[in-house]
Coordinates of C-alpha atoms in Angstrom, one line a residue:
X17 CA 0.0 0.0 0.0
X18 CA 2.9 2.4 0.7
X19 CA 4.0 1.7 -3.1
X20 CA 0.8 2.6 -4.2
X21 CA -0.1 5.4 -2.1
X22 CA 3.4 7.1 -3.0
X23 CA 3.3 6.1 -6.8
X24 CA 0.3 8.2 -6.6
X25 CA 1.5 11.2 -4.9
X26 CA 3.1 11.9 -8.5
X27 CA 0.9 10.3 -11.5
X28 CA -2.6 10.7 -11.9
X29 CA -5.4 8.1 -10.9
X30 CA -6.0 6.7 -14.1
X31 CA -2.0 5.9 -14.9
X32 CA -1.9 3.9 -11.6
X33 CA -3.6 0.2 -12.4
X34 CA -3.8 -2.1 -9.6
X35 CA -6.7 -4.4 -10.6
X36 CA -5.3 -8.1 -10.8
X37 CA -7.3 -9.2 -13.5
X38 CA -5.7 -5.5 -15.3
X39 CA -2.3 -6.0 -14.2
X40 CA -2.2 -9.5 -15.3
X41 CA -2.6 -8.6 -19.3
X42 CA 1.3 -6.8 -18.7
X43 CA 2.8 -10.1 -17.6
X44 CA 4.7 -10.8 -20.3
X45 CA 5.5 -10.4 -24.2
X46 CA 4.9 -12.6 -26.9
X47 CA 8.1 -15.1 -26.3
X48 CA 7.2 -19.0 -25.5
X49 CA 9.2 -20.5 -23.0
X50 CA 10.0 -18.2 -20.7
X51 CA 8.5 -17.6 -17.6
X52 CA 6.4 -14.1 -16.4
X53 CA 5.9 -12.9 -12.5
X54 CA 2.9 -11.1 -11.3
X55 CA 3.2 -7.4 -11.3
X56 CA 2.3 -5.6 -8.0
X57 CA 1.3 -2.5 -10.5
X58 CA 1.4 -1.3 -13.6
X59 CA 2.1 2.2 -14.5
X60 CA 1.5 4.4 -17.6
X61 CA 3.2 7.9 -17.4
X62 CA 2.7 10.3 -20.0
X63 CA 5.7 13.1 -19.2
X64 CA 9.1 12.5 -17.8
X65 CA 8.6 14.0 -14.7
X66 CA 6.3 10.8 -14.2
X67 CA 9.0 8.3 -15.1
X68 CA 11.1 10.3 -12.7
X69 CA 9.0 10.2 -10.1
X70 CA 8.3 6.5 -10.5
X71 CA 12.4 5.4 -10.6
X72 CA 13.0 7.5 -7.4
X73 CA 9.7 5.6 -5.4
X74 CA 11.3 2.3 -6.9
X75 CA 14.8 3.3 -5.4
X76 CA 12.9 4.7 -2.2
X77 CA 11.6 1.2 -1.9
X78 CA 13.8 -1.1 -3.7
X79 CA 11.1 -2.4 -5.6
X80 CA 12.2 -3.5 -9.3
X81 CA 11.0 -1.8 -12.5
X82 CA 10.0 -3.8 -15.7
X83 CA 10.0 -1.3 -18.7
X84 CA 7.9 -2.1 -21.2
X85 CA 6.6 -0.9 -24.9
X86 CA 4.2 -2.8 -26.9
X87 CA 5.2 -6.1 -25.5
X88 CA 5.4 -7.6 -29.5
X89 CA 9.2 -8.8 -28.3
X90 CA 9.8 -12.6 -28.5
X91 CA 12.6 -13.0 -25.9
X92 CA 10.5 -12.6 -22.8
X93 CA 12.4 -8.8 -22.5
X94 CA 9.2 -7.5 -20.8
X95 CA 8.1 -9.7 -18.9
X96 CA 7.2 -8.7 -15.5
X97 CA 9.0 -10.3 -12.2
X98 CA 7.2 -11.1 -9.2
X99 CA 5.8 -7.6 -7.1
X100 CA 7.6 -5.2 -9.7
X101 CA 6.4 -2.0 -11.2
X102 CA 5.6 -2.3 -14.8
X103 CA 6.5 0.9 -16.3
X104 CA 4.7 0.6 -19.8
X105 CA 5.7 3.7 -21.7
X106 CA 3.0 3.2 -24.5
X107 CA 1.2 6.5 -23.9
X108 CA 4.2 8.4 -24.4
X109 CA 3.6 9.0 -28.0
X110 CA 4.5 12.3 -29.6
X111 CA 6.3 12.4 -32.4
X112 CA 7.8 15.9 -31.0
X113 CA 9.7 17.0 -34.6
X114 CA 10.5 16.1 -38.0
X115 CA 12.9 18.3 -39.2
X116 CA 13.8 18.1 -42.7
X117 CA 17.2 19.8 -43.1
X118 CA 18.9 18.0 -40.1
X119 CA 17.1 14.9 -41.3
X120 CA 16.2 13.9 -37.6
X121 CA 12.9 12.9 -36.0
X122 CA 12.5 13.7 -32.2
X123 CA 10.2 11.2 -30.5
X124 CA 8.8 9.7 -27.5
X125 CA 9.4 6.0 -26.9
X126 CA 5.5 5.1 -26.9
X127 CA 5.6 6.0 -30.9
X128 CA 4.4 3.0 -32.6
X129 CA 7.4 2.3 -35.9
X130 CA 4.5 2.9 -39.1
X131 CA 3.1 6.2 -37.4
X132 CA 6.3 7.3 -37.7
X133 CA 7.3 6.2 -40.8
X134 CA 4.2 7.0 -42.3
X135 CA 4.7 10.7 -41.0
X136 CA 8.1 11.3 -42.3
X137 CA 7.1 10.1 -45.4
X138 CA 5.2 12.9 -45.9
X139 CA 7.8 15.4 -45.7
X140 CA 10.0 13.3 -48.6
X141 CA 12.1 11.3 -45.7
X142 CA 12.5 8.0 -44.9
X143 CA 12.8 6.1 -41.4
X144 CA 14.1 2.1 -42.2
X145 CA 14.0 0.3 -39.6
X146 CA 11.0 -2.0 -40.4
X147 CA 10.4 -4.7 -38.1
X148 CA 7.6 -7.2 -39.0
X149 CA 5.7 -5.9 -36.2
X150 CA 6.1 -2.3 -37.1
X151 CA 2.1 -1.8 -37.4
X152 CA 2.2 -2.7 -33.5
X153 CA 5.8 -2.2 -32.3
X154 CA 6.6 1.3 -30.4
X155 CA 10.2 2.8 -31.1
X156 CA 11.4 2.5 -27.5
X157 CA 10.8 -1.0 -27.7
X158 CA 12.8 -1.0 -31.4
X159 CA 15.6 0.6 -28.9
X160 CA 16.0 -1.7 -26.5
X161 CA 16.3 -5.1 -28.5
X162 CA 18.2 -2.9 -31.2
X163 CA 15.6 -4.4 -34.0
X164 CA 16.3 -5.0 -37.4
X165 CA 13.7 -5.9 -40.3
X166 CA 13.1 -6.5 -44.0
X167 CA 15.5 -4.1 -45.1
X168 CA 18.4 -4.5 -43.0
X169 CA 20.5 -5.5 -45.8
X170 CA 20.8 -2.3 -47.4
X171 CA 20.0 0.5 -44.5
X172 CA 20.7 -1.2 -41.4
X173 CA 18.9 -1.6 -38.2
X174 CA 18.0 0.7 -35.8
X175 CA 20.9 1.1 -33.8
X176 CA 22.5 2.8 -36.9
X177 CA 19.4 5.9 -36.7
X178 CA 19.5 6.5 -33.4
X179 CA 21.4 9.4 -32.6
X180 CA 20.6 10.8 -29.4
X181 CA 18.6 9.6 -26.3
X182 CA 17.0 10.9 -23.2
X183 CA 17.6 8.2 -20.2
X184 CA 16.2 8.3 -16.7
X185 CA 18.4 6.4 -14.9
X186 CA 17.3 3.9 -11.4
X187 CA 17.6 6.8 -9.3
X188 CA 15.4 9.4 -11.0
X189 CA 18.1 11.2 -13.0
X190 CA 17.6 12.5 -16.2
X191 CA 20.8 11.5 -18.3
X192 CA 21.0 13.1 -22.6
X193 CA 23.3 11.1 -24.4
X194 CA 24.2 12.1 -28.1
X195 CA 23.1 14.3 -30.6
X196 CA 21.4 16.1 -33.0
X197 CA 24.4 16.6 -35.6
X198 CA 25.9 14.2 -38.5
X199 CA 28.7 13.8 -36.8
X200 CA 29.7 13.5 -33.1
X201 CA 32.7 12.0 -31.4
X202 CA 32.5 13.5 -27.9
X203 CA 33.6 11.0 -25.0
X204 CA 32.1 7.5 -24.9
X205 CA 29.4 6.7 -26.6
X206 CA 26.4 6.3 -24.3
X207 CA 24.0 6.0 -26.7
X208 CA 25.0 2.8 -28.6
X209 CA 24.9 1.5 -25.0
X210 CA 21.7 1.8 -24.5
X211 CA 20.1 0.6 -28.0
X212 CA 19.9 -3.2 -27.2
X213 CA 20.0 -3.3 -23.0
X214 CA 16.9 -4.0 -22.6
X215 CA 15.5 -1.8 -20.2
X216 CA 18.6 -3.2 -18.2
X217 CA 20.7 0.1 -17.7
X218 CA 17.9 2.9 -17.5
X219 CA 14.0 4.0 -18.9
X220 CA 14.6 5.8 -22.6
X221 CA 12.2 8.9 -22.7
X222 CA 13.1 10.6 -25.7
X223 CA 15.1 9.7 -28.8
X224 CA 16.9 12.2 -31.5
X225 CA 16.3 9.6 -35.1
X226 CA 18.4 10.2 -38.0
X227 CA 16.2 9.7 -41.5
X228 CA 17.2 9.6 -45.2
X229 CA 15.3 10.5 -48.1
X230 CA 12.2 8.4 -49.3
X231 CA 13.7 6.9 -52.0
X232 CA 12.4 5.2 -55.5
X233 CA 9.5 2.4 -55.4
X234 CA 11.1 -0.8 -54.9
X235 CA 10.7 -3.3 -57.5
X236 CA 10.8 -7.0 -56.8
X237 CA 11.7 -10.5 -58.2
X238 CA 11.2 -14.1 -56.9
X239 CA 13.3 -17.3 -57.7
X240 CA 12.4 -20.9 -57.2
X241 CA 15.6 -23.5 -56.2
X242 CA 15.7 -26.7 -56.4
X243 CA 18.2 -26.6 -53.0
X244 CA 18.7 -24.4 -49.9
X245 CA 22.5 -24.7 -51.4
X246 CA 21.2 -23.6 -54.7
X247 CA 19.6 -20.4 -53.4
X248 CA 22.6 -20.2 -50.8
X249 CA 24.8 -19.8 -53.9
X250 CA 22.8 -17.5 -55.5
X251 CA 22.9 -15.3 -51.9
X252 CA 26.5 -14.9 -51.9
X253 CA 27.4 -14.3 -55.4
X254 CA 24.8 -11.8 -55.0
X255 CA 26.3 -10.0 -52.4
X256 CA 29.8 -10.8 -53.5
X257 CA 29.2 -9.3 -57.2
X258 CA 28.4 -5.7 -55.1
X259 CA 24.6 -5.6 -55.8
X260 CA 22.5 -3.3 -53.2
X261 CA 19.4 -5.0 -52.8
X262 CA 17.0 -3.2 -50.5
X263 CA 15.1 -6.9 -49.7
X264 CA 16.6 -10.0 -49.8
X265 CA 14.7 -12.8 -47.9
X266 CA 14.7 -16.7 -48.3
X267 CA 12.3 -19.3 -47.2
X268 CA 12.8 -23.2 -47.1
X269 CA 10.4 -25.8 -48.4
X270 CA 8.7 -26.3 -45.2
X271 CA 7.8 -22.0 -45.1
X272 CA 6.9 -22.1 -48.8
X273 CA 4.2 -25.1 -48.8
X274 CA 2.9 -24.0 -45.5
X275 CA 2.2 -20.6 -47.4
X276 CA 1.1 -22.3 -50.2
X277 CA -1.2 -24.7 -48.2
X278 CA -2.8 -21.7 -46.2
X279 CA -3.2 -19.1 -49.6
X280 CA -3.0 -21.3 -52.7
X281 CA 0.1 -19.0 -54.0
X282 CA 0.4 -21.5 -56.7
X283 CA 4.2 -22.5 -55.7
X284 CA 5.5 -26.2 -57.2
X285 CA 5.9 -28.8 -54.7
X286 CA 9.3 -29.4 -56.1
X287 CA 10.2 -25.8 -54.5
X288 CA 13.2 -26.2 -51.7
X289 CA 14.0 -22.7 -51.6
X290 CA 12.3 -19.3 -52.6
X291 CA 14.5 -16.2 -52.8
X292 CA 13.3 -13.3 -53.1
X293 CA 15.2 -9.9 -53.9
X294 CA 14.3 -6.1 -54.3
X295 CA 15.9 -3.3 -55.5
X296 CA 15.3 0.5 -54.7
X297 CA 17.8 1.8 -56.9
X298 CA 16.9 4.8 -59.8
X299 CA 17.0 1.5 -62.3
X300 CA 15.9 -1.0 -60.5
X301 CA 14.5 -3.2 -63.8
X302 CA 18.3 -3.3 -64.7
X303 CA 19.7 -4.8 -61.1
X304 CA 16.7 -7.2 -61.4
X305 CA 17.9 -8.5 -64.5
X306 CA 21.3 -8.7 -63.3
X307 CA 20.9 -10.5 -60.2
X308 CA 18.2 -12.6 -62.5
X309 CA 20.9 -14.2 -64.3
X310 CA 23.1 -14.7 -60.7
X311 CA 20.3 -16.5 -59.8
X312 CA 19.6 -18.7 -62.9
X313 CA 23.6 -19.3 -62.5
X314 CA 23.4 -20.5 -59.5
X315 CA 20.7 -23.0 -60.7
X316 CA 17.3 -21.1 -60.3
X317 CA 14.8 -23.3 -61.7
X318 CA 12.1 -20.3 -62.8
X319 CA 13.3 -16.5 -62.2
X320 CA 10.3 -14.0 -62.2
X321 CA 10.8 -10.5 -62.1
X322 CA 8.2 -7.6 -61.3
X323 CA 7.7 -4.9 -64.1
X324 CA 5.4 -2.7 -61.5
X325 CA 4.9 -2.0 -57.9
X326 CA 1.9 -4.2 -57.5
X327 CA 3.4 -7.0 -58.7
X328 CA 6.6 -6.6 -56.4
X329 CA 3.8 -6.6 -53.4
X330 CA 2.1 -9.9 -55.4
X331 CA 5.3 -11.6 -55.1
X332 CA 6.6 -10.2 -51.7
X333 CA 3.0 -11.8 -50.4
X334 CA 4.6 -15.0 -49.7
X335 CA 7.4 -14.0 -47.3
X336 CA 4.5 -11.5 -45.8
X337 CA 2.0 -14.6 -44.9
X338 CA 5.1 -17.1 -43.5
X339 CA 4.4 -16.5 -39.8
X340 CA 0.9 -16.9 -40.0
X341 CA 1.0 -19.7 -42.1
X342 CA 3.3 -21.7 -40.3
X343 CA 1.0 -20.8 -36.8
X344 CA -1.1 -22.9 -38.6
X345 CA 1.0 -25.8 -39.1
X346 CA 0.4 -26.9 -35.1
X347 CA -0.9 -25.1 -31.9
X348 CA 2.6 -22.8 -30.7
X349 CA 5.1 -21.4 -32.8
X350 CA 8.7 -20.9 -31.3
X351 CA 10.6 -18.2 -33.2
X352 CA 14.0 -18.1 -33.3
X353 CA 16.7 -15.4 -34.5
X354 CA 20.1 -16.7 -35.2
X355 CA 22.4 -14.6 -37.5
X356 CA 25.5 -16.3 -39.3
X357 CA 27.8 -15.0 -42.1
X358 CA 26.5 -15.1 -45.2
X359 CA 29.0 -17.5 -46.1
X360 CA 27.9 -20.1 -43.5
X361 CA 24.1 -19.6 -44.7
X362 CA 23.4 -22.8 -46.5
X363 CA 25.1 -24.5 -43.7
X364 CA 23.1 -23.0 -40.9
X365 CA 19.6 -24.4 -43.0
X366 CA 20.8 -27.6 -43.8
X367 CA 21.6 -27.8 -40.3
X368 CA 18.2 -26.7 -39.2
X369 CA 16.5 -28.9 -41.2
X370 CA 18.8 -32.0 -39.9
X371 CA 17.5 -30.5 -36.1
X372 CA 14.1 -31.1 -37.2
X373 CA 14.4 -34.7 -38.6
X374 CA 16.0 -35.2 -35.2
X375 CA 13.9 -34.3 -32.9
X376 CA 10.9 -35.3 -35.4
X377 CA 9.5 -31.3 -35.8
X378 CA 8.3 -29.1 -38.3
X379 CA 10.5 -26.4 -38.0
X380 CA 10.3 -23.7 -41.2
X381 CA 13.2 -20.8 -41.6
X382 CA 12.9 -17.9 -43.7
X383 CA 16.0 -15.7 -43.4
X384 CA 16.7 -12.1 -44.0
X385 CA 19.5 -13.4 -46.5
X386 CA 21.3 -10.4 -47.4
X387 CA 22.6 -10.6 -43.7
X388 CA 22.4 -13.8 -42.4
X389 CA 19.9 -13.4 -39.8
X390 CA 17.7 -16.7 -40.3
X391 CA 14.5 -17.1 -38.0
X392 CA 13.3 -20.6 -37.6
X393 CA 10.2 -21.3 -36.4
X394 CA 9.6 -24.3 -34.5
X395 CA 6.2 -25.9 -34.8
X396 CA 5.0 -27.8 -31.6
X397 CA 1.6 -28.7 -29.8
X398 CA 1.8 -26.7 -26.6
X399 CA -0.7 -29.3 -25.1
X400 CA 2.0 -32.3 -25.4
X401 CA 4.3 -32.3 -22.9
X402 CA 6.7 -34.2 -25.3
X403 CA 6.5 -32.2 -28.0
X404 CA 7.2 -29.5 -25.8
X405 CA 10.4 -30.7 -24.8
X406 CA 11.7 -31.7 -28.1
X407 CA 10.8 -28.3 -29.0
X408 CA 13.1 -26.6 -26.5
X409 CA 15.7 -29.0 -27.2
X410 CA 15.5 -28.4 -30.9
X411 CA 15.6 -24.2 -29.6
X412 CA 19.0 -25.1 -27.9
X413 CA 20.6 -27.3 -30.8
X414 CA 19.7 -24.9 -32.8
X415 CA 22.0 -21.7 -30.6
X416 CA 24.5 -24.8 -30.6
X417 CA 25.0 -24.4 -34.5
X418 CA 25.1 -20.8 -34.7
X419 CA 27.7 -20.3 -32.1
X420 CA 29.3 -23.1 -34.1
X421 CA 29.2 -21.6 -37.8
X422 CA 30.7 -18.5 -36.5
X423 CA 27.1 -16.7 -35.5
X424 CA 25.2 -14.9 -32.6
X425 CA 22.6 -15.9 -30.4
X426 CA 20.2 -13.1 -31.4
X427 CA 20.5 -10.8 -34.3
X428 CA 17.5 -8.4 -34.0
X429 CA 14.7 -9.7 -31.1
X430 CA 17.4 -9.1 -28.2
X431 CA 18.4 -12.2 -25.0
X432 CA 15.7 -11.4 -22.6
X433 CA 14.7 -14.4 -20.7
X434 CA 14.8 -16.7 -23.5
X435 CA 18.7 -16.5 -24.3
X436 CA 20.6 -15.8 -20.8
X437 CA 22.7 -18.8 -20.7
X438 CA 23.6 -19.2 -24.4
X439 CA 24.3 -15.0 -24.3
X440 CA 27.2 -16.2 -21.2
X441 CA 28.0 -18.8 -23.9
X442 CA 28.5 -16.1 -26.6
X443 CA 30.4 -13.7 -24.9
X444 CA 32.9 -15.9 -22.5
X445 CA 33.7 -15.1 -18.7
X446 CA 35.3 -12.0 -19.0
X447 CA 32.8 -10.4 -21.5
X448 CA 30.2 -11.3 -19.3
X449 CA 32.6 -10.1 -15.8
X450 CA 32.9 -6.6 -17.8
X451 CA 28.9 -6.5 -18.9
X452 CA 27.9 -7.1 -15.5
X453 CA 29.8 -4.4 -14.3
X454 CA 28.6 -1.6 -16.5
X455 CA 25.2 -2.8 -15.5
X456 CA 26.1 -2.4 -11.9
X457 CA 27.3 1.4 -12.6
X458 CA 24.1 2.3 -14.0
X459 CA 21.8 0.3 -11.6
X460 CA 23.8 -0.7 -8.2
X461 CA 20.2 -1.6 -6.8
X462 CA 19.8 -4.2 -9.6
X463 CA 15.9 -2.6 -10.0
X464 CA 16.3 -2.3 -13.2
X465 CA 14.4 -5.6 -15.5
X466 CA 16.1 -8.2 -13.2
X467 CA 16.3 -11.4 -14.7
X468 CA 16.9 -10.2 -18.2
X469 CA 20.2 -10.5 -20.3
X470 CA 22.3 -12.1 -17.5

């Protein structure tokens, strides 16, 4: 009751929620596997005075602070601990200034990813980042699992636009990191070191987001493999050759007949791979034809190439239905996020495909190509205990060979709950020694999402 009655002495009745059956909905994201604690209340500040005022009653008490967003994560990264505050930020939404000559974008953290980009648009700029989520998913969120998306290859994920950040630290303090200008090299950089914690080092407030212009419509082209190896191939020489691709996503057999089960897209059965590649570019016909004949090379069995902007979205329909698709396959859907080199791409799927023939799964990958970041999706009934196991296990044999083909645990939807011990695996003793240190400078209390990254 003291927690309440002093969380209210500087928020406003209705951002104060207290009612089990309320509080409950916060528990956790949309992760499997990883366990979620009952809040003891959830708050929904709308200025940062309010975050403030929350962080210095959690220090007051040493009661521990879950920061959430929209809660679209998949690593359990906002899930709530047992008698924490959940500090959801999601009325925080201003988009506070576009400003077309500096070519930023000042926002709150609550700003859901297509409002924004939908704005900026409108003044002839262009924000990337582009999670699959982005019609739910808020930018502070994007922040603190450093997200990626569709067109990573070419622009980059979000760590690379954010320039600037307001933080309130545990204790209250308001902390600016950055800036507002091209370039900046003064002192450490703060800000990178926040994009990707989590939540673990301190509540963002306020970002400073570098934009470029909108550019041309993309145009599109989808090729049909006979092998994951095939496609593989056609990947690297791709990249290898110097071609810019603004999309370039793959999907296995398993993702393509599940699509083609659920929407009739009129794929052949004797499809093992689907590549699919975009271009942005002022002549984007011509790199389509280029990367057509890469493709055919590298033994494309049927290469078809959009000649307008509808038919790019015809043909990009596939990779856009995979996750529902394959949520049809069985009752839960495990989504995993392992990035390799592109040169270890075929490897990592042929891999992935031996893990599910082990442990007798459906498990279908599609793969942002162009970078290596594959997400396989394990299929499982969430009703069958056994199942269930073999599903985790595939989860962990899975990490295994990415670590092993020279990878990373997590290449865009952050550690969380779901990836503490393979993230110690990743980074060794004394990356972990020094990681837990810089969380202990910026959070002695250890209030701040306990339980998350390590």
């Amino acid at each position: 009751m003291d927690l309440i009655a002093q969380l209210h002495a500087g928020l406003p009745g209705d951002a104060v929620l207290t009612d089990p059956d309320i509080t409950g909905a916060y528990a956790n994201d949309m992760a499997s596997f990883c366990e979620a604690g009952t809040p003891a209340v959830v708050v929904l500040p709308r200025t940062v005075e309010q975050v403030q005022h929350v962080m210095r009653t959690a220090t007051a008490l040493r009661v521990p602070v879950v920061p959430q967003g929209a809660r679209t994560g998949l690593s359990g990264a906002a899930n709530a601990s047992d008698g924490c505050i959940v500090l959801s930020l999601v009325k925080m939404d201003r988009i506070i200034e576009i400003n077309p000559v500096d070519r930023i974008a000042v926002v709150e953290p609550g700003v859901v990813n297509a409002v924004l980009s939908r704005a900026v648009n409108e003044h002839g700029l262009y924000y990337p980042p582009d999670p699959s989520s982005w019609e739910q998913c808020s930018i502070g969120g994007n922040i603190g699992t450093a997200s990626g998306g569709l067109c990573c290859v070419k622009y980059g994920v979000t760590a690379e636009y954010v320039l600037g950040l307001d933080v309130v630290l545990a204790d209250g303090r308001l902390l600016t990191t950055g800036r507002r200008t091209a370039k900046g090299v003064a002192g450490y950089d703060l800000t990178r070191l926040f994009v990707g914690s989590e939540g673990s080092l301190g509540i963002v407030v306020g970002a400073v987001l570098a934009l470029k212009p909108e550019p041309p419509q993309q145009l599109a082209l989808a090729a049909e493999f006979p092998s994951t190896t095939a496609a593989c191939e056609a990947v690297c020489q791709i990249m290898a050759r110097g071609h810019a691709p603004s999309l370039l996503e793959l999907m296995d057999r398993t993702s393509v007949r599940a699509v083609n089960d659920m929407a009739q897209m009129g794929l052949p059965d004797s499809t093992e791979a689907l590549l699919l590649a975009a271009f942005d570019t002022p002549d984007p016909a011509a790199d389509l034809a280029a990367v057509g004949e890469l493709c055919t090379a590298a033994g494309a069995t049927d290469v078809v190439p959009a000649e307008t902007a509808a038919e790019s979205d015809m043909l990009l329909q596939a990779r856009r239905l995979t996750l529902t698709a394959l949520e049809r396959v069985k009752s839960a859907t495990m989504i995993d996020d392992v990035c390799v080199p592109r040169s270890r791409l075929a490897e990592m799927l042929d891999g992935t495909a031996a893990i599910a023939e082990k442990h007798d799964l459906t498990i279908g990958v599609v793969a942002h190509a162009g970078d290596g970041n594959t997400h396989p999706t394990v299929c499982f009934d969430a009703a069958d205990p056994d199942e269930s196991r073999r599903a985790r296990e595939s989860f962990d044999d899975i990490m295994a060979l990415g670590l092993e083909l020279g990878g990373t645990i997590t290449g865009e939807h952050g550690v969380g709950v779901l990836k503490k011990e393979w993230l110690a695996r990743e980074l060794g003793p004394v990356g972990l020694e020094l990681q837990r240190g810089i969380k202990n400078v910026f959070d002695p209390l250890g209030l701040l999402n306990p339980g998350k990254l390590f």
